[in-house]
Amino acid sequence: MDTERYNRQLILKGFGEEAQQKLSKAKVLVIGAGGLGCPALQYLVASGVGKIGLVDGDVVSLSNLHRQLLFTTVDIGKLKVDIAAQRLNAINPNIKLETYSQFITQENALEIFSEYDFIIDGTDNFESRYLINDGCALLKKPLIFAAVSGYEGQLAVFNIESSGGEKTNYRDLFPIQPNKGEIPNCAENGILGVLPGIIGTMMAAEAIKLITGIGEPLINKILNYNLLNQQFYEIAITSSPSGTYKLPENENEFLKMNYSLKSTPNQVLEIDIKELENLQKKDSTLIIDVRETYEVPVLNPLDYKQIPMSVFQSFLNQDIEEENIVLLCQHGIRSLAAAEFLHEKYGDKKNIYSLKGGVIRWKNYFTSAS
């Protein structure tokens, strides 16, 4: 044991070498190297957790940097897991780091989860949250969950039985997934950079408490935090009545679960950048940017029309001559909603698309290619 490195923990009353040994033997998986995952990773590595896994298939973008402090400007366009591993190894080279440069899916989740004692969900979309929750419930893995938006954050611990014998999961809070676009994430609603730093650090604290047995983890309750008035409050979580939701009982059932967010009846085809490049070469293609006028980056070299979402309903009164219509926004969420509006008007008379991943993916594609 590196007693000098962990000295300030070792001398803590109620902690000592026994707790430090528990940390060194623990295996923690962090899903998502974003605003929540970055601070959680930094403190788990620094505290001496023996093995840490990191799952993320994304690359660093400029809009990440105000809250994801493992990354810098020179990292833009690079894989998050690669950069995170370099920085975390510099913090503590004694930790075993396992990286997975992929997104969590039904096909890989159970295999990855099985290698770890505790799971931290640092994702920011409902598909992943329900998938992670159900996988952890199936494997009986403790799950540390958090969510942030605007100026508020939430934190909870799931799949651990209380002294009274009750055990809850994310579906006891929200039994059914919301429809696509019903609840905005931080990419659409905005986030003050310091907020995920606070909540992500608290996720690490909950993991350390669970590993070492100190304190009282947030079992069967959710902690709510408001940054604007610095107020915390807890809400008890109770098990839902039987039949409220269904968790998969085996791997086969898990693989058959549908975690895709339900859209409105008209399904919009999401296209990638290569498909967009092919479409823009056609004469009868209209590209519409539904971002507000103040949003960056500017889309060079695309030929497009800017119709902000705030005035999009009035635009629907106009007739579009082009056969192909491509909608895009910052992250590909608002553009889906705009595309649905156009589908309601034109039905199958027009080919209507939404750019998957939005402008950020467009910019990263050309940055990495140059």
CSV table of C-alpha atoms in Angstrom, one decimal:
chain,number,residue,atom,x,y,z
A,1,MET,CA,0.0,0.0,0.0
A,2,ASP,CA,1.2,3.5,-0.9
A,3,THR,CA,0.8,4.9,2.6
A,4,GLU,CA,2.2,8.3,1.7
A,5,ARG,CA,-0.2,8.8,-1.3
A,6,TYR,CA,-3.3,7.9,0.9
A,7,ASN,CA,-2.0,9.3,4.2
A,8,ARG,CA,-4.9,11.8,4.6
A,9,GLN,CA,-7.4,9.0,4.2
A,10,LEU,CA,-5.6,6.5,6.3
A,11,ILE,CA,-5.5,8.8,9.4
A,12,LEU,CA,-9.3,9.5,9.2
A,13,LYS,CA,-11.2,8.2,12.2
A,14,GLY,CA,-13.3,5.2,11.1
A,15,PHE,CA,-11.4,4.8,7.8
A,16,GLY,CA,-7.8,3.6,8.2
A,17,GLU,CA,-6.0,0.7,6.5
A,18,GLU,CA,-9.0,-1.6,6.5
A,19,ALA,CA,-11.1,0.8,4.4
A,20,GLN,CA,-8.1,1.5,2.1
A,21,GLN,CA,-7.6,-2.2,1.5
A,22,LYS,CA,-11.3,-2.5,0.5
A,23,LEU,CA,-10.8,0.3,-2.0
A,24,SER,CA,-7.8,-1.4,-3.5
A,25,LYS,CA,-9.7,-4.6,-4.1
A,26,ALA,CA,-12.8,-2.9,-5.5
A,27,LYS,CA,-13.8,-2.8,-9.2
A,28,VAL,CA,-15.9,0.1,-10.4
A,29,LEU,CA,-17.3,0.7,-13.8
A,30,VAL,CA,-18.1,4.3,-15.0
A,31,ILE,CA,-20.3,4.6,-18.0
A,32,GLY,CA,-19.8,7.9,-19.8
A,33,ALA,CA,-16.8,10.2,-19.6
A,34,GLY,CA,-19.0,13.3,-19.6
A,35,GLY,CA,-19.7,16.0,-17.1
A,36,LEU,CA,-20.6,13.4,-14.4
A,37,GLY,CA,-18.2,10.7,-15.3
A,38,CYS,CA,-15.1,12.9,-15.4
A,39,PRO,CA,-15.1,14.1,-11.8
A,40,ALA,CA,-16.2,10.7,-10.6
A,41,LEU,CA,-13.3,9.1,-12.3
A,42,GLN,CA,-10.8,11.6,-11.0
A,43,TYR,CA,-11.7,11.1,-7.4
A,44,LEU,CA,-12.1,7.3,-7.6
A,45,VAL,CA,-8.7,7.0,-9.2
A,46,ALA,CA,-7.1,9.4,-6.6
A,47,SER,CA,-8.8,7.5,-3.7
A,48,GLY,CA,-7.2,4.2,-4.7
A,49,VAL,CA,-10.0,2.1,-6.2
A,50,GLY,CA,-8.1,-1.0,-7.5
A,51,LYS,CA,-9.8,-1.4,-10.9
A,52,ILE,CA,-11.8,1.2,-12.8
A,53,GLY,CA,-13.5,0.6,-16.1
A,54,LEU,CA,-14.6,3.3,-18.5
A,55,VAL,CA,-17.2,2.9,-21.3
A,56,ASP,CA,-17.6,5.7,-23.8
A,57,GLY,CA,-17.6,5.6,-27.6
A,58,ASP,CA,-17.6,9.4,-28.1
A,59,VAL,CA,-14.9,11.9,-29.1
A,60,VAL,CA,-14.0,15.2,-27.3
A,61,SER,CA,-15.8,18.2,-28.7
A,62,LEU,CA,-15.4,21.9,-27.9
A,63,SER,CA,-18.7,22.1,-26.1
A,64,ASN,CA,-17.5,19.5,-23.6
A,65,LEU,CA,-14.7,21.5,-22.2
A,66,HIS,CA,-16.6,23.8,-19.8
A,67,ARG,CA,-17.6,20.9,-17.6
A,68,GLN,CA,-15.4,17.8,-18.6
A,69,LEU,CA,-12.1,18.8,-17.0
A,70,LEU,CA,-10.2,15.7,-18.0
A,71,PHE,CA,-10.0,17.2,-21.5
A,72,THR,CA,-8.4,20.2,-23.1
A,73,THR,CA,-8.6,22.1,-26.4
A,74,VAL,CA,-5.9,20.0,-28.0
A,75,ASP,CA,-7.9,16.8,-27.4
A,76,ILE,CA,-10.8,17.8,-29.6
A,77,GLY,CA,-11.7,15.1,-32.1
A,78,LYS,CA,-9.9,12.4,-30.1
A,79,LEU,CA,-11.5,9.4,-28.3
A,80,LYS,CA,-12.5,10.3,-24.8
A,81,VAL,CA,-11.5,7.0,-23.3
A,82,ASP,CA,-7.9,7.3,-24.7
A,83,ILE,CA,-7.4,10.9,-23.3
A,84,ALA,CA,-9.1,10.0,-20.0
A,85,ALA,CA,-6.8,7.0,-19.5
A,86,GLN,CA,-3.7,9.2,-20.0
A,87,ARG,CA,-4.9,11.8,-17.5
A,88,LEU,CA,-6.1,9.3,-14.9
A,89,ASN,CA,-2.8,7.3,-15.1
A,90,ALA,CA,-1.0,10.5,-14.5
A,91,ILE,CA,-3.1,11.0,-11.3
A,92,ASN,CA,-2.5,7.5,-10.0
A,93,PRO,CA,-0.4,5.0,-12.0
A,94,ASN,CA,-1.1,2.3,-9.5
A,95,ILE,CA,-4.7,1.9,-10.6
A,96,LYS,CA,-5.7,-0.7,-13.2
A,97,LEU,CA,-7.7,1.1,-15.9
A,98,GLU,CA,-9.8,-0.8,-18.5
A,99,THR,CA,-11.3,1.3,-21.3
A,100,TYR,CA,-14.1,0.4,-23.8
A,101,SER,CA,-14.2,2.7,-26.8
A,102,GLN,CA,-17.8,1.9,-27.5
A,103,PHE,CA,-21.3,2.9,-26.3
A,104,ILE,CA,-23.1,0.6,-23.9
A,105,THR,CA,-25.6,-1.6,-25.7
A,106,GLN,CA,-27.8,-4.6,-24.9
A,107,GLU,CA,-25.2,-6.8,-26.7
A,108,ASN,CA,-22.2,-5.7,-24.6
A,109,ALA,CA,-23.7,-4.5,-21.3
A,110,LEU,CA,-24.1,-7.8,-19.3
A,111,GLU,CA,-20.6,-9.0,-20.3
A,112,ILE,CA,-19.0,-5.7,-19.2
A,113,PHE,CA,-21.1,-5.3,-16.1
A,114,SER,CA,-20.2,-8.8,-14.9
A,115,GLU,CA,-16.5,-7.7,-14.5
A,116,TYR,CA,-17.3,-5.0,-11.8
A,117,ASP,CA,-18.7,-4.7,-8.3
A,118,PHE,CA,-20.3,-1.3,-8.7
A,119,ILE,CA,-21.7,0.6,-11.7
A,120,ILE,CA,-21.8,4.4,-12.1
A,121,ASP,CA,-24.2,5.7,-14.7
A,122,GLY,CA,-22.9,9.0,-16.0
A,123,THR,CA,-25.0,9.0,-19.2
A,124,ASP,CA,-27.4,11.7,-20.3
A,125,ASN,CA,-30.0,9.8,-22.3
A,126,PHE,CA,-33.0,7.7,-21.3
A,127,GLU,CA,-32.2,4.8,-23.6
A,128,SER,CA,-29.0,4.2,-21.7
A,129,ARG,CA,-30.4,4.9,-18.3
A,130,TYR,CA,-33.1,2.2,-18.6
A,131,LEU,CA,-30.8,-0.2,-20.2
A,132,ILE,CA,-28.2,0.2,-17.5
A,133,ASN,CA,-30.8,0.0,-14.8
A,134,ASP,CA,-32.2,-3.2,-16.1
A,135,GLY,CA,-28.8,-4.8,-16.7
A,136,CYS,CA,-27.7,-4.0,-13.1
A,137,ALA,CA,-31.0,-5.2,-11.7
A,138,LEU,CA,-30.6,-8.5,-13.6
A,139,LEU,CA,-27.1,-9.0,-12.4
A,140,LYS,CA,-27.8,-7.6,-8.9
A,141,LYS,CA,-25.1,-5.0,-9.3
A,142,PRO,CA,-25.3,-1.8,-7.1
A,143,LEU,CA,-26.0,1.2,-9.4
A,144,ILE,CA,-25.1,4.8,-8.6
A,145,PHE,CA,-27.3,7.1,-10.6
A,146,ALA,CA,-27.2,10.8,-11.2
A,147,ALA,CA,-28.8,13.4,-13.5
A,148,VAL,CA,-28.2,17.1,-14.1
A,149,SER,CA,-30.0,19.8,-16.0
A,150,GLY,CA,-29.9,23.5,-15.9
A,151,TYR,CA,-29.1,24.4,-12.2
A,152,GLU,CA,-30.4,21.2,-10.6
A,153,GLY,CA,-29.0,17.7,-10.0
A,154,GLN,CA,-30.2,14.4,-8.6
A,155,LEU,CA,-28.4,11.5,-7.0
A,156,ALA,CA,-29.5,8.0,-5.9
A,157,VAL,CA,-28.2,4.5,-5.2
A,158,PHE,CA,-30.2,1.5,-6.6
A,159,ASN,CA,-30.3,-2.3,-6.3
A,160,ILE,CA,-29.1,-2.4,-2.6
A,161,GLU,CA,-31.4,-3.8,0.0
A,162,SER,CA,-32.1,-1.6,3.0
A,163,SER,CA,-32.1,-2.8,6.6
A,164,GLY,CA,-35.8,-3.2,6.3
A,165,GLY,CA,-35.5,-5.5,3.3
A,166,GLU,CA,-36.7,-3.1,0.6
A,167,LYS,CA,-34.7,-2.7,-2.7
A,168,THR,CA,-35.5,-0.2,-5.4
A,169,ASN,CA,-34.3,0.7,-8.9
A,170,TYR,CA,-34.7,3.5,-11.4
A,171,ARG,CA,-38.0,2.2,-12.6
A,172,ASP,CA,-39.5,2.7,-9.1
A,173,LEU,CA,-39.0,6.4,-9.9
A,174,PHE,CA,-39.9,6.4,-13.5
A,175,PRO,CA,-41.5,3.1,-14.5
A,176,ILE,CA,-41.8,3.8,-18.3
A,177,GLN,CA,-39.5,5.6,-20.7
A,178,PRO,CA,-40.6,9.0,-21.9
A,179,ASN,CA,-41.3,9.7,-25.6
A,180,LYS,CA,-38.6,11.1,-27.7
A,181,GLY,CA,-38.2,14.9,-27.1
A,182,GLU,CA,-40.6,14.8,-24.2
A,183,ILE,CA,-37.9,15.6,-21.6
A,184,PRO,CA,-34.8,17.6,-22.8
A,185,ASN,CA,-31.3,16.6,-21.8
A,186,CYS,CA,-28.5,19.0,-20.9
A,187,ALA,CA,-27.5,19.3,-24.6
A,188,GLU,CA,-30.9,20.9,-25.2
A,189,ASN,CA,-31.7,22.4,-21.8
A,190,GLY,CA,-28.3,23.8,-21.0
A,191,ILE,CA,-26.0,23.1,-18.0
A,192,LEU,CA,-23.8,25.3,-15.8
A,193,GLY,CA,-20.4,23.6,-16.0
A,194,VAL,CA,-19.8,23.5,-12.2
A,195,LEU,CA,-23.0,21.5,-11.5
A,196,PRO,CA,-22.0,18.1,-12.9
A,197,GLY,CA,-18.7,18.6,-11.2
A,198,ILE,CA,-20.5,18.8,-7.8
A,199,ILE,CA,-22.9,15.9,-8.5
A,200,GLY,CA,-20.2,13.7,-10.2
A,201,THR,CA,-17.9,14.1,-7.2
A,202,MET,CA,-20.9,13.1,-5.0
A,203,MET,CA,-21.3,10.0,-7.1
A,204,ALA,CA,-17.7,9.1,-6.3
A,205,ALA,CA,-18.4,9.7,-2.6
A,206,GLU,CA,-21.4,7.3,-2.8
A,207,ALA,CA,-19.2,4.6,-4.4
A,208,ILE,CA,-16.5,5.0,-1.7
A,209,LYS,CA,-19.2,4.7,1.0
A,210,LEU,CA,-20.5,1.5,-0.6
A,211,ILE,CA,-17.1,0.0,-1.0
A,212,THR,CA,-15.8,0.8,2.5
A,213,GLY,CA,-19.0,0.6,4.5
A,214,ILE,CA,-18.6,4.1,6.0
A,215,GLY,CA,-21.6,6.4,6.4
A,216,GLU,CA,-25.1,6.0,5.1
A,217,PRO,CA,-25.4,5.7,1.3
A,218,LEU,CA,-28.5,7.1,-0.6
A,219,ILE,CA,-30.4,3.8,-0.6
A,220,ASN,CA,-34.1,4.0,-1.4
A,221,LYS,CA,-34.0,7.8,-1.6
A,222,ILE,CA,-33.1,10.4,-4.1
A,223,LEU,CA,-31.1,13.5,-3.2
A,224,ASN,CA,-32.1,16.7,-5.0
A,225,TYR,CA,-29.7,19.7,-5.3
A,226,ASN,CA,-30.5,23.2,-6.4
A,227,LEU,CA,-27.4,25.2,-7.2
A,228,LEU,CA,-29.1,28.6,-7.2
A,229,ASN,CA,-30.0,28.5,-3.6
A,230,GLN,CA,-27.6,25.8,-2.4
A,231,GLN,CA,-30.4,23.7,-1.0
A,232,PHE,CA,-30.5,19.9,-0.7
A,233,TYR,CA,-33.6,17.7,0.0
A,234,GLU,CA,-34.3,14.0,0.0
A,235,ILE,CA,-37.3,12.1,-1.3
A,236,ALA,CA,-37.9,8.5,-0.2
A,237,ILE,CA,-38.2,5.9,-3.0
A,238,THR,CA,-40.6,3.0,-2.4
A,239,SER,CA,-41.0,-0.2,-4.4
A,240,SER,CA,-43.7,0.1,-7.1
A,241,PRO,CA,-46.8,-2.1,-6.9
A,242,SER,CA,-46.5,-5.4,-8.8
A,243,GLY,CA,-47.2,-5.0,-12.5
A,244,THR,CA,-46.2,-1.4,-12.7
A,245,TYR,CA,-43.2,-2.3,-14.8
A,246,LYS,CA,-41.3,-5.5,-15.9
A,247,LEU,CA,-37.7,-6.1,-15.4
A,248,PRO,CA,-35.9,-8.7,-17.5
A,249,GLU,CA,-35.4,-12.0,-15.6
A,250,ASN,CA,-32.7,-13.5,-17.8
A,251,GLU,CA,-30.3,-12.5,-20.6
A,252,ASN,CA,-32.7,-13.6,-23.3
A,253,GLU,CA,-35.4,-11.3,-22.0
A,254,PHE,CA,-32.9,-8.5,-21.6
A,255,LEU,CA,-31.8,-8.8,-25.2
A,256,LYS,CA,-35.5,-8.6,-26.3
A,257,MET,CA,-36.2,-5.4,-24.4
A,258,ASN,CA,-36.9,-2.3,-26.5
A,259,TYR,CA,-34.9,0.6,-25.1
A,260,SER,CA,-35.3,2.9,-28.1
A,261,LEU,CA,-37.3,6.0,-27.3
A,262,LYS,CA,-40.7,6.0,-28.9
A,263,SER,CA,-41.2,8.7,-31.5
A,264,THR,CA,-44.5,10.0,-32.8
A,265,PRO,CA,-46.2,7.8,-35.3
A,266,ASN,CA,-44.3,9.2,-38.4
A,267,GLN,CA,-40.9,7.7,-38.2
A,268,VAL,CA,-38.1,10.0,-39.3
A,269,LEU,CA,-35.1,8.6,-41.0
A,270,GLU,CA,-31.8,9.6,-39.3
A,271,ILE,CA,-28.9,9.9,-41.7
A,272,ASP,CA,-25.1,10.1,-41.2
A,273,ILE,CA,-22.7,12.6,-42.6
A,274,LYS,CA,-21.8,10.5,-45.7
A,275,GLU,CA,-25.5,10.3,-46.6
A,276,LEU,CA,-25.9,14.0,-46.0
A,277,GLU,CA,-22.9,14.7,-48.4
A,278,ASN,CA,-24.6,12.6,-51.1
A,279,LEU,CA,-27.9,14.3,-50.6
A,280,GLN,CA,-26.5,17.8,-50.8
A,281,LYS,CA,-25.2,17.0,-54.3
A,282,LYS,CA,-28.7,16.6,-55.5
A,283,ASP,CA,-30.5,19.6,-56.9
A,284,SER,CA,-33.8,18.9,-55.1
A,285,THR,CA,-32.4,18.9,-51.6
A,286,LEU,CA,-33.1,21.6,-48.9
A,287,ILE,CA,-31.0,21.6,-45.7
A,288,ILE,CA,-32.5,23.4,-42.8
A,289,ASP,CA,-30.7,24.3,-39.6
A,290,VAL,CA,-33.2,24.7,-36.8
A,291,ARG,CA,-30.7,26.1,-34.3
A,292,GLU,CA,-31.2,29.6,-33.0
A,293,THR,CA,-29.2,32.4,-34.8
A,294,TYR,CA,-26.7,32.8,-31.9
A,295,GLU,CA,-25.6,29.1,-31.8
A,296,VAL,CA,-22.2,28.1,-33.2
A,297,PRO,CA,-20.4,26.7,-35.1
A,298,VAL,CA,-21.4,28.0,-38.5
A,299,LEU,CA,-21.9,25.3,-41.0
A,300,ASN,CA,-19.3,25.7,-43.6
A,301,PRO,CA,-19.2,24.5,-46.4
A,302,LEU,CA,-22.9,23.5,-46.2
A,303,ASP,CA,-25.5,25.3,-48.3
A,304,TYR,CA,-28.4,25.6,-45.9
A,305,LYS,CA,-31.3,27.7,-44.7
A,306,GLN,CA,-31.6,28.7,-41.1
A,307,ILE,CA,-35.1,28.5,-39.6
A,308,PRO,CA,-34.8,28.5,-35.8
A,309,MET,CA,-37.1,26.1,-33.9
A,310,SER,CA,-38.6,29.2,-32.1
A,311,VAL,CA,-40.2,30.2,-35.4
A,312,PHE,CA,-40.5,26.8,-37.1
A,313,GLN,CA,-44.3,26.6,-36.7
A,314,SER,CA,-44.8,29.7,-38.8
A,315,PHE,CA,-42.5,28.3,-41.4
A,316,LEU,CA,-44.8,25.3,-41.8
A,317,ASN,CA,-47.3,27.6,-43.5
A,318,GLN,CA,-44.9,27.9,-46.5
A,319,ASP,CA,-44.7,25.3,-49.2
A,320,ILE,CA,-41.4,23.5,-49.9
A,321,GLU,CA,-40.5,22.7,-53.5
A,322,GLU,CA,-37.5,20.4,-52.8
A,323,GLU,CA,-38.0,16.7,-52.8
A,324,ASN,CA,-35.5,16.0,-50.1
A,325,ILE,CA,-35.5,17.9,-46.8
A,326,VAL,CA,-32.7,17.4,-44.2
A,327,LEU,CA,-33.1,18.9,-40.7
A,328,LEU,CA,-30.2,19.5,-38.4
A,329,CYS,CA,-29.5,21.1,-35.0
A,330,GLN,CA,-26.7,21.0,-32.4
A,331,HIS,CA,-27.1,17.4,-31.3
A,332,GLY,CA,-29.8,15.9,-33.5
A,333,ILE,CA,-32.7,16.2,-31.1
A,334,ARG,CA,-34.5,19.3,-32.1
A,335,SER,CA,-34.1,18.4,-35.7
A,336,LEU,CA,-36.0,15.1,-35.1
A,337,ALA,CA,-38.9,17.1,-33.6
A,338,ALA,CA,-38.8,19.5,-36.6
A,339,ALA,CA,-38.8,16.6,-39.0
A,340,GLU,CA,-41.8,15.2,-37.4
A,341,PHE,CA,-43.7,18.5,-37.9
A,342,LEU,CA,-42.8,18.3,-41.6
A,343,HIS,CA,-43.9,14.6,-41.8
A,344,GLU,CA,-47.3,15.6,-40.4
A,345,LYS,CA,-47.6,18.1,-43.2
A,346,TYR,CA,-46.2,16.2,-46.2
A,347,GLY,CA,-46.5,12.6,-45.2
A,348,ASP,CA,-44.8,10.4,-47.8
A,349,LYS,CA,-44.8,13.2,-50.5
A,350,LYS,CA,-41.3,14.3,-49.3
A,351,ASN,CA,-38.2,12.5,-48.2
A,352,ILE,CA,-37.5,14.0,-44.7
A,353,TYR,CA,-34.3,13.3,-42.8
A,354,SER,CA,-32.6,14.3,-39.6
A,355,LEU,CA,-28.8,14.4,-39.2
A,356,LYS,CA,-27.8,12.0,-36.5
A,357,GLY,CA,-25.5,13.6,-33.9
A,358,GLY,CA,-26.2,17.0,-35.4
A,359,VAL,CA,-23.7,19.8,-36.0
A,360,ILE,CA,-21.3,18.6,-33.3
A,361,ARG,CA,-20.8,15.3,-35.1
A,362,TRP,CA,-20.5,17.2,-38.4
A,363,LYS,CA,-17.8,19.4,-37.0
A,364,ASN,CA,-15.9,16.5,-35.3
A,365,TYR,CA,-16.0,14.6,-38.5
A,366,PHE,CA,-14.3,17.3,-40.5
A,367,THR,CA,-11.9,18.1,-37.6
A,368,SER,CA,-10.6,14.6,-37.4
A,369,ALA,CA,-10.4,14.2,-41.2
A,370,SER,CA,-8.3,17.3,-41.6
